[in-house]
CSV table of C-alpha atoms and ligand atoms in Angstrom, one decimal:
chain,number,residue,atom,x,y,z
A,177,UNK,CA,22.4,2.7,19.1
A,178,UNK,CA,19.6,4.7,21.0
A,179,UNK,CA,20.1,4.0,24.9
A,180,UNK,CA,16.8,5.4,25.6
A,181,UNK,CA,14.0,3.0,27.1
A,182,UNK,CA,11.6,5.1,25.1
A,183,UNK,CA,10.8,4.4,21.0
A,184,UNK,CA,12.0,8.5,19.5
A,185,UNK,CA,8.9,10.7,18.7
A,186,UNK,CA,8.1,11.4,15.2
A,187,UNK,CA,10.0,14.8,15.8
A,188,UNK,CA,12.8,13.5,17.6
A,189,UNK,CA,13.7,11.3,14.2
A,190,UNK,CA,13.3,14.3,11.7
A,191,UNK,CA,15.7,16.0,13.6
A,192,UNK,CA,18.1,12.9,13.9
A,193,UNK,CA,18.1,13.0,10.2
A,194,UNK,CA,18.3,16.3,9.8
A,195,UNK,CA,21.5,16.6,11.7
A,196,UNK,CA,22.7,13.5,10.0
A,197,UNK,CA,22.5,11.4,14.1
A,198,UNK,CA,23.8,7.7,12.9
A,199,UNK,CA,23.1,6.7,16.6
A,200,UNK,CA,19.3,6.1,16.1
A,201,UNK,CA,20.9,3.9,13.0
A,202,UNK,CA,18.8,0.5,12.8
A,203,UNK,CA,16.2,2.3,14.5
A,204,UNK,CA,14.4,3.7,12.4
A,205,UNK,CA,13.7,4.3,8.7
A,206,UNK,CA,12.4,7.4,7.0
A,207,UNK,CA,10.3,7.9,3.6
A,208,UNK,CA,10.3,10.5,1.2
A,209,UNK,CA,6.6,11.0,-0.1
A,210,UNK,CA,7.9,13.2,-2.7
A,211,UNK,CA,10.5,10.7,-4.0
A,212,UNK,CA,9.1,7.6,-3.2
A,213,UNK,CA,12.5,7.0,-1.4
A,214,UNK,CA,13.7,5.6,2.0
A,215,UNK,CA,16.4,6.2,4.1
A,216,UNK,CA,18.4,5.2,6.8
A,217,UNK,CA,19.2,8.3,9.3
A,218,UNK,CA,22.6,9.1,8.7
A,219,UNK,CA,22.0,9.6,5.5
A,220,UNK,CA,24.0,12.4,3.3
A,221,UNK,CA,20.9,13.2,1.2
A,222,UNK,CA,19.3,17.0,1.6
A,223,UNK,CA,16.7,17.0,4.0
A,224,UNK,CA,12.9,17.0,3.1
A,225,UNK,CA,10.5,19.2,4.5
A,226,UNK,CA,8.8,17.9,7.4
A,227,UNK,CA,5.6,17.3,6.0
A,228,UNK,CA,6.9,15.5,3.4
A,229,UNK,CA,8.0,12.3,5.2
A,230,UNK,CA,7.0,9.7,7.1
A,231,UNK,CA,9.1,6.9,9.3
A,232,UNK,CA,9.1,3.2,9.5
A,233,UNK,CA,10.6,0.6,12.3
A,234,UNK,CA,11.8,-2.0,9.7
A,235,UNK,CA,12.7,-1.7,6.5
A,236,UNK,CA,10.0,-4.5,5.7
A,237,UNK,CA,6.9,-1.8,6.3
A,238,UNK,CA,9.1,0.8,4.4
A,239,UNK,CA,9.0,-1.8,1.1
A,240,UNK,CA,5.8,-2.9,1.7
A,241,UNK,CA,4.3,0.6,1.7
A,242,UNK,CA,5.7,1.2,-1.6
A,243,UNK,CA,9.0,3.2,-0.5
A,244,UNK,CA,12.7,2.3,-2.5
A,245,UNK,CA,15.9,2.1,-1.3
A,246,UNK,CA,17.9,5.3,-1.2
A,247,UNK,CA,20.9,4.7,-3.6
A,248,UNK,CA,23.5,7.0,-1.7
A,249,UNK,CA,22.6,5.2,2.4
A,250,UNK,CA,21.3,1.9,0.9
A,251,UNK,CA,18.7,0.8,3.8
A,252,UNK,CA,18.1,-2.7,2.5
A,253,UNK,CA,21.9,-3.6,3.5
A,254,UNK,CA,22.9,-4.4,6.9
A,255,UNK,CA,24.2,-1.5,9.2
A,256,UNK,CA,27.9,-1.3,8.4
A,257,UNK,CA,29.2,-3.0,5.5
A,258,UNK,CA,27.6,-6.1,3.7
A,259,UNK,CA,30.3,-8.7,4.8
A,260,UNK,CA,32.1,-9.7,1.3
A,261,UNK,CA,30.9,-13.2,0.6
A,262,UNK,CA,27.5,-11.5,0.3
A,263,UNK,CA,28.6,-8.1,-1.9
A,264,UNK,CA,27.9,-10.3,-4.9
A,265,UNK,CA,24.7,-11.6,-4.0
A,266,UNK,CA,23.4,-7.5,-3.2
A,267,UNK,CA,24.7,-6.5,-6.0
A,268,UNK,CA,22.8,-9.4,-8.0
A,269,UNK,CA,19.7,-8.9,-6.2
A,270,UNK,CA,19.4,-4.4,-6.5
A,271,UNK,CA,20.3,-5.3,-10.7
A,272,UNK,CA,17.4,-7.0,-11.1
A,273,UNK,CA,14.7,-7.7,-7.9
A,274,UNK,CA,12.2,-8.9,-9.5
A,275,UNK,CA,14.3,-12.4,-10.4
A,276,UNK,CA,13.7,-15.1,-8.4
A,277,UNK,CA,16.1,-17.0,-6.5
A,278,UNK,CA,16.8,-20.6,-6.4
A,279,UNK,CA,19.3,-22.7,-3.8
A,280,UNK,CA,21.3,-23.4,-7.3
A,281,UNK,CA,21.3,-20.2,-8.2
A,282,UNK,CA,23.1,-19.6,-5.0
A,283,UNK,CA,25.1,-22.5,-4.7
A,284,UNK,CA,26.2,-21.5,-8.9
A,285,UNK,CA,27.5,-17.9,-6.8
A,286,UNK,CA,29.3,-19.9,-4.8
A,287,UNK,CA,26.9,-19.8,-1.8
A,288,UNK,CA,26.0,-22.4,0.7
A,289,UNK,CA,21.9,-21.8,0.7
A,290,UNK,CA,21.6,-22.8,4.1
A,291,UNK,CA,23.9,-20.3,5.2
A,292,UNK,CA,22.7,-17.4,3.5
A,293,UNK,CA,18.8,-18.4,4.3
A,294,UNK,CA,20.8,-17.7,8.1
A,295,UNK,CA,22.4,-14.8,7.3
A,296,UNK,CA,18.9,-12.8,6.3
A,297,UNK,CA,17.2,-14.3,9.4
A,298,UNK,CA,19.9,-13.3,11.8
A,299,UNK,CA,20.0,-9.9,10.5
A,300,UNK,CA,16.6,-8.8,8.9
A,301,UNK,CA,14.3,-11.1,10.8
A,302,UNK,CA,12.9,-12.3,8.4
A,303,UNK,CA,13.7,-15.3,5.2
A,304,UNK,CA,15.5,-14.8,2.3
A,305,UNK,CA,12.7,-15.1,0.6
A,306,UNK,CA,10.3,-12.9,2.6
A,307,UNK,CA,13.0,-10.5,1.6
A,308,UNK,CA,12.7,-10.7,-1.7
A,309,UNK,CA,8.9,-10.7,-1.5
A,310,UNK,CA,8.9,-7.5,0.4
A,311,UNK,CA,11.8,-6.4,-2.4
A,312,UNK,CA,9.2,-7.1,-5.5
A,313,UNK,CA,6.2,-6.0,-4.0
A,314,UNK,CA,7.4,-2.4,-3.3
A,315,UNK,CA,8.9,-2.2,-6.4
A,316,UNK,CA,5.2,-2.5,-8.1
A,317,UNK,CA,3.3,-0.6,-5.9
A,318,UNK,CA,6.2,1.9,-5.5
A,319,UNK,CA,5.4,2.7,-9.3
A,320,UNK,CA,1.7,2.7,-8.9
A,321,UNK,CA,2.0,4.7,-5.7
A,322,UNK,CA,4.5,7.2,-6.5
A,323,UNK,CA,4.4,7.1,-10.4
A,324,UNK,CA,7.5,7.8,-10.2
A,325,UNK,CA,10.2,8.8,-13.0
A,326,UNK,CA,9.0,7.8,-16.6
A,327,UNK,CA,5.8,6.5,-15.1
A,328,UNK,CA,4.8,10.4,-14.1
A,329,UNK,CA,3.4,11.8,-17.3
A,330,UNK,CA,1.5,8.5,-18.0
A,331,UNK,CA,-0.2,8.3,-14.4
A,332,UNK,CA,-0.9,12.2,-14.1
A,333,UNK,CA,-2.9,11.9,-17.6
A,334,UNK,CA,-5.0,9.4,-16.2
A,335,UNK,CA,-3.5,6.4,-18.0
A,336,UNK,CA,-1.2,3.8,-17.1
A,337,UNK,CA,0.5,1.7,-19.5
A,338,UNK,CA,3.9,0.8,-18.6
A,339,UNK,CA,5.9,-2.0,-19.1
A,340,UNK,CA,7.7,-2.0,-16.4
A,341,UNK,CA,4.8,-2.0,-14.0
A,342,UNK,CA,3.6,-5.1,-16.0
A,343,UNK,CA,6.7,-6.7,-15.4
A,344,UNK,CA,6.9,-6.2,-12.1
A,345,UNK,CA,3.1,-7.2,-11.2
A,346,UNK,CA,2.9,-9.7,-13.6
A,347,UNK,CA,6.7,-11.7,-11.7
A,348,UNK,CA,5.2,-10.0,-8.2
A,349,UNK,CA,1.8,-12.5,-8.3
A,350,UNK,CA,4.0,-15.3,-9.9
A,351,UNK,CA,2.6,-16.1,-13.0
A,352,UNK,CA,3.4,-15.9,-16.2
A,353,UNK,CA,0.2,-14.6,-19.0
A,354,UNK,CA,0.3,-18.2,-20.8
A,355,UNK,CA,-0.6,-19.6,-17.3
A,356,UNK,CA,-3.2,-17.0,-16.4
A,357,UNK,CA,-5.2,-17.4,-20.0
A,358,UNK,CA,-8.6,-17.3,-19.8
A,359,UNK,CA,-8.9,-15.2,-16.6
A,360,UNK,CA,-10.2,-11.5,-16.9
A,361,UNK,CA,-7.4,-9.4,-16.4
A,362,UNK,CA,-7.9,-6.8,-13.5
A,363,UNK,CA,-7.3,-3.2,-15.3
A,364,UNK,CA,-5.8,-0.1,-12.6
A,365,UNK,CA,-5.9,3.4,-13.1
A,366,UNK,CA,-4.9,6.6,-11.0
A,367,UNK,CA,-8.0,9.1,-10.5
A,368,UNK,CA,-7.3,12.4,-8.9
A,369,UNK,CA,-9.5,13.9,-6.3
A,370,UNK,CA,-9.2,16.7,-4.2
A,371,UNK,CA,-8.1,14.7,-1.2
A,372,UNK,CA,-4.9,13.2,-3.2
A,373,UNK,CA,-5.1,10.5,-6.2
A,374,UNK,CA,-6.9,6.9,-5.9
A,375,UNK,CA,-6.4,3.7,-7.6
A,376,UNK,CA,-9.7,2.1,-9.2
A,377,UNK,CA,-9.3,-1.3,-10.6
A,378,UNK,CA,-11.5,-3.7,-12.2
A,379,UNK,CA,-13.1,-5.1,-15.1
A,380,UNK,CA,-16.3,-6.7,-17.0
A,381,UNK,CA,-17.5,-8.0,-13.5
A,382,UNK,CA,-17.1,-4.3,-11.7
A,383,UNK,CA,-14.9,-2.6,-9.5
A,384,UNK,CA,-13.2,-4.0,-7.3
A,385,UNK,CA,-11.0,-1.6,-5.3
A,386,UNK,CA,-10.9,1.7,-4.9
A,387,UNK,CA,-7.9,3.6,-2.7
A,388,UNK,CA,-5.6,6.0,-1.8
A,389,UNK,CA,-3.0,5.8,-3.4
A,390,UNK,CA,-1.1,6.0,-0.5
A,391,UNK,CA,-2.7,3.7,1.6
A,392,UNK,CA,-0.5,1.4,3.9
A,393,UNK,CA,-2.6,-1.1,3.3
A,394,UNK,CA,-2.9,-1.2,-0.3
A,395,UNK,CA,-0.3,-3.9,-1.5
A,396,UNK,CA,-1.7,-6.2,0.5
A,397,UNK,CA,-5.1,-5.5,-0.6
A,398,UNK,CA,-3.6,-6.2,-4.0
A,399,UNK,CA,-2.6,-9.1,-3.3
A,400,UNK,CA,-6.5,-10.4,-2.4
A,401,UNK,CA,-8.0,-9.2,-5.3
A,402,UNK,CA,-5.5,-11.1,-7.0
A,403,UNK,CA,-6.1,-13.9,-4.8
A,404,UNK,CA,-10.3,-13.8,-5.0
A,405,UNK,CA,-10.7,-12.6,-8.5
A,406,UNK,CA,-7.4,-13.5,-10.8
A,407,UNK,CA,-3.6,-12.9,-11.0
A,408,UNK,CA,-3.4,-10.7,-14.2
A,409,UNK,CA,-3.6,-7.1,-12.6
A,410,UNK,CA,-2.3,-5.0,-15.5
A,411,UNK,CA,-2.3,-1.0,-15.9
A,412,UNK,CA,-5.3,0.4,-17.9
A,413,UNK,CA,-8.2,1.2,-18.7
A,414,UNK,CA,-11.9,0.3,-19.0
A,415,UNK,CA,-15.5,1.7,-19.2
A,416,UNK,CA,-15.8,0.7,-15.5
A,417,UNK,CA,-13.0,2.7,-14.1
A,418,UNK,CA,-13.5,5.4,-16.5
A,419,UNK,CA,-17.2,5.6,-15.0
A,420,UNK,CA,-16.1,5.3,-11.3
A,421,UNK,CA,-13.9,8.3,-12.5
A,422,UNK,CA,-16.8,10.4,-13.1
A,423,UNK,CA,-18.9,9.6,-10.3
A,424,UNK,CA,-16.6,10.3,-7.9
A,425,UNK,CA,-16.0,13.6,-9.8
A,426,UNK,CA,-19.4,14.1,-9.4
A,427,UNK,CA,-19.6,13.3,-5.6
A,428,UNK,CA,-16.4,16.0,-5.1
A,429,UNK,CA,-18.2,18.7,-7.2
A,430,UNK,CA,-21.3,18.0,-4.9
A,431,UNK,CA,-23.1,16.9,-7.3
A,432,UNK,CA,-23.9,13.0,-6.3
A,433,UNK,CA,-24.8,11.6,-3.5
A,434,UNK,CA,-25.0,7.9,-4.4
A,435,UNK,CA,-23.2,5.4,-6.8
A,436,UNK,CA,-24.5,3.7,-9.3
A,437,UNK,CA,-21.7,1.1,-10.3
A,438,UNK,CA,-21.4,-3.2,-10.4
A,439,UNK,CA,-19.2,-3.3,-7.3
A,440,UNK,CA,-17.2,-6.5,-6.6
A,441,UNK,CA,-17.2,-7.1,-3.3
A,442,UNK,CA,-16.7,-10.9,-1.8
A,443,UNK,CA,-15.5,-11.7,0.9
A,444,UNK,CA,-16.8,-14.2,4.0
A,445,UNK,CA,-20.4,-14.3,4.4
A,446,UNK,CA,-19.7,-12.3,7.7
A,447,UNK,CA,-18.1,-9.5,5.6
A,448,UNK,CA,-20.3,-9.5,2.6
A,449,UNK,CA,-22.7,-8.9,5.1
A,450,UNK,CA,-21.2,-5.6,6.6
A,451,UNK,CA,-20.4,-4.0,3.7
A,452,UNK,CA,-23.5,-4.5,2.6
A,453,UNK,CA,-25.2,-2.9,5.5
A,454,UNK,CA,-22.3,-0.1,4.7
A,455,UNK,CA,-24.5,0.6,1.7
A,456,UNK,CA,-27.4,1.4,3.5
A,457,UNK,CA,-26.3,4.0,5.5
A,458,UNK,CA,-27.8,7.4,3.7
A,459,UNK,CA,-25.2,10.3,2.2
A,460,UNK,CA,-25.0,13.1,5.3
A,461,UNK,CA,-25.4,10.2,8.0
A,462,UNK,CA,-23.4,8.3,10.3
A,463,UNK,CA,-23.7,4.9,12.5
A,464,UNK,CA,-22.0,3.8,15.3
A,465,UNK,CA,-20.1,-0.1,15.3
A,466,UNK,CA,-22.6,-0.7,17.8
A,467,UNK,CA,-25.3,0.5,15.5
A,468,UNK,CA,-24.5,-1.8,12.7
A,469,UNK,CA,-23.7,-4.8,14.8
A,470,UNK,CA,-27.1,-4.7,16.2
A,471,UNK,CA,-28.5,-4.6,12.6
A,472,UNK,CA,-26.7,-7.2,11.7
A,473,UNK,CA,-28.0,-9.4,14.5
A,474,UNK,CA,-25.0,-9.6,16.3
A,475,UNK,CA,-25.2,-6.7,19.3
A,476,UNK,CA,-22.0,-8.6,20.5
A,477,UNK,CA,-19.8,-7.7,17.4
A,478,UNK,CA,-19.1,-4.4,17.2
A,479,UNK,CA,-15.3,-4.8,17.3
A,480,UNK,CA,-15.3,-7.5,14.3
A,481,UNK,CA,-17.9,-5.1,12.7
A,482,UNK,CA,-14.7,-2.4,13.0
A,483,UNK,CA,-12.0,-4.6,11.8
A,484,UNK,CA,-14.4,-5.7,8.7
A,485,UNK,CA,-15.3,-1.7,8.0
A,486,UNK,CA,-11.1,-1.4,8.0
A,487,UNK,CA,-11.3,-4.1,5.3
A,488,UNK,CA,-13.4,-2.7,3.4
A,489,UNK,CA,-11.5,-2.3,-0.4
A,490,UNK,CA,-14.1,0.4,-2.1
A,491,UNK,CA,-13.1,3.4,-0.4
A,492,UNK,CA,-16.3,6.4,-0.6
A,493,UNK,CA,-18.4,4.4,-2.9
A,494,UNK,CA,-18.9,2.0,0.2
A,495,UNK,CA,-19.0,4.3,2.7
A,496,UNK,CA,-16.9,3.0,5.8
A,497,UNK,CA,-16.5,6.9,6.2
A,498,UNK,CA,-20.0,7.1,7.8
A,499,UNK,CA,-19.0,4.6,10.3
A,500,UNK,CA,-18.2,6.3,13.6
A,501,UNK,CA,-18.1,5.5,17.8
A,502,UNK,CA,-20.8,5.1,20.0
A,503,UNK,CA,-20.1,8.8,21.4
A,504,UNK,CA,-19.8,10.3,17.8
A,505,UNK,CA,-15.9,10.4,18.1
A,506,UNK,CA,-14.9,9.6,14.5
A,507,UNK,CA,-12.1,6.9,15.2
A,508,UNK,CA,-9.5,5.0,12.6
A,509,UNK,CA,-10.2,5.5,9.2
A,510,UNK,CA,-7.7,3.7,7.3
A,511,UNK,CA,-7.5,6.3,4.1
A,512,UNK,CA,-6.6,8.8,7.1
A,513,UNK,CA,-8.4,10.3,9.7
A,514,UNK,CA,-7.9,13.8,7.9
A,515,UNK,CA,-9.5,12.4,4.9
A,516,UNK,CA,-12.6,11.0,7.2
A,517,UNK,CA,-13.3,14.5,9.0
A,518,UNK,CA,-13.2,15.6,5.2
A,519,UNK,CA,-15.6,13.4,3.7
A,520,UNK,CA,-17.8,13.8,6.4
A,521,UNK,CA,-17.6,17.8,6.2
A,522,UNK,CA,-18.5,17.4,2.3
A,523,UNK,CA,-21.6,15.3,3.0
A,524,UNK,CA,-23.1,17.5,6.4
A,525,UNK,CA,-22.9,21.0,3.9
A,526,UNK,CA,-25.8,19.6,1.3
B,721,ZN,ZN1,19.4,7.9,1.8
């Protein structure tokens, strides 16, 4: 275990991994863009390139932004050796995570349920069936993030249609379709743009998110469209997506400098009301928090008005972008700062 009083720099963990240090073990976790994979640091596994990873404190953020479990250091079980009376119920869980676990299905393993809901506490912090959660959710945004294996060709041509990721969405929300008739299904699809791919999805009533793809934020945001507008999400298409496809095409190419699309965007009347005023701030320009909170009639609000910009789920065609401090520093962007500065630059040339 790390002695230090100090968390390791961003550095200091690549080059635990690299040199295969098991004494920052439980201290940190590291993802594989490329692969879509996490690891613990001691793992065997060749060593990505620098640029190619980032690094998590839990395991829990590593899921929930999408990452797997490596196969040959297995994060997801506990430093050391899963004791035996739980090697079955591993084994059980990595065969098939998107099942979903009863206290008889335990007890029918030969499991007292109260003992094991201790076990995962004790050592991941967390309940058994937070654990699961965090399990099932990265497994379906991991394929949507990473379009990873037989998903690749698929995603890369624009069009998803897997089974797999229906599965896994479909038991991710909890519903089965017969329960969920009636609603309009929420369609997703992958657009590429220069500043890596997005993920559009809507319907009939409009779009009603638009990310990068590998946004931290994104399976929660998921999970509120599913919330606010219906539990079917499904990979696909629709006139909708396809035409926020070729607007935002347009906007890259420099050649559109407003959107023209039904935009779904509820929220509280306090947020509907600052992504509205989001909309009104002209392609090439920017306002400060302060700026906007005093439009809104609330000069005290500048910080909520920040949190609600971070919040905002239509990425570029509401432009959050624009939004910058008092003293024209940019500030968080959740998309990525990078990304901002980029947007920005692409707007001031015209
Ligand atoms: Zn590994």
């Amino acid at each position: 275990m790390n002695a230090s009083a100090t968390p390791p720099t961003p550095d200091q963990m690549y080059q635990a991994y690299a040199e295969r240090d098991a004494s920052l073990e439980g201290v940190f976790f590291m993802g594989v863009k490329t692969t879509g994979i996490f690891c613990r640091p001691g793992c065997r596994a060749k060593t990505p390139k620098r640029q190619n990873v980032e690094f998590f404190a839990t395991t829990t953020e590593a899921l929930s932004a999408g990452y797997r479990a490596c196969r040959r250091c297995k994060p997801l079980e506990p430093s050391g050796s899963v004791p035996d009376w739980l090697v079955q119920l591993f084994t059980d869980i990595e065969k098939d995570p998107t099942r979903r676990w009863t206290s008889a299905d335990l007890t029918h393993l030969g499991l007292s349920p109260s003992r094991v809901r201790r076990w995962f506490q004790h050592h991941y912090q967390m309940t058994f069936h937070a654990y699961l959660r965090a399990r099932r959710i990265g497994l379906a945004v991991g394929q949507l993030q990473t379009g990873s294996n037989v998903t690749q060709t698929a995603l890369e041509s624009g069009y998803i249609s897997l089974s797999g990721f229906r599965d896994s969405m479909r038991k991710w929300i909890g519903k089965a379709p017969s329960e969920v008739r009636g609603t309009e299904p929420i369609l997703v699809e992958r657009i590429l743009t220069p500043l890596g791919p997005m993920l559009a999805a809507g319907g009939d009533s409009g779009l009603c998110l638009l990310e990068f793809a590998d946004r931290k934020m994104l399976p929660k945001q998921f999970q509120r469209i599913s919330k606010l507008y219906g539990p079917t999400i499904l990979p696909g298409t629709h006139p909708v997506l396809r035409e926020t496809a070729r607007q935002i095409q347009q906007y890259f190419a420099a050649e559109r400098e407003s959107f023209d699309l039904p935009l779904r965007m509820e929220g509280t009347p306090f947020q509907s009301a600052v992504w509205h005023e989001l909309l009104q701030i002209p392609f090439g320009h920017t306002r400060s928090y302060q700026e906007l909170a005093q439009r809104l009639g609330k000069p005290n609000a500048a910080r909520a008005v920040g949190r609600t910009n971070g919040d905002n789920r239509l990425a570029i065609v509401v432009p959050c972008h624009r939004v910058v401090r008092s003293d024209g520093h940019l500030c968080g962007y959740a998309g990525g700062l990078w990304r901002k500065k980029r947007l920005l630059q692409l707007e001031q040339k015209q």
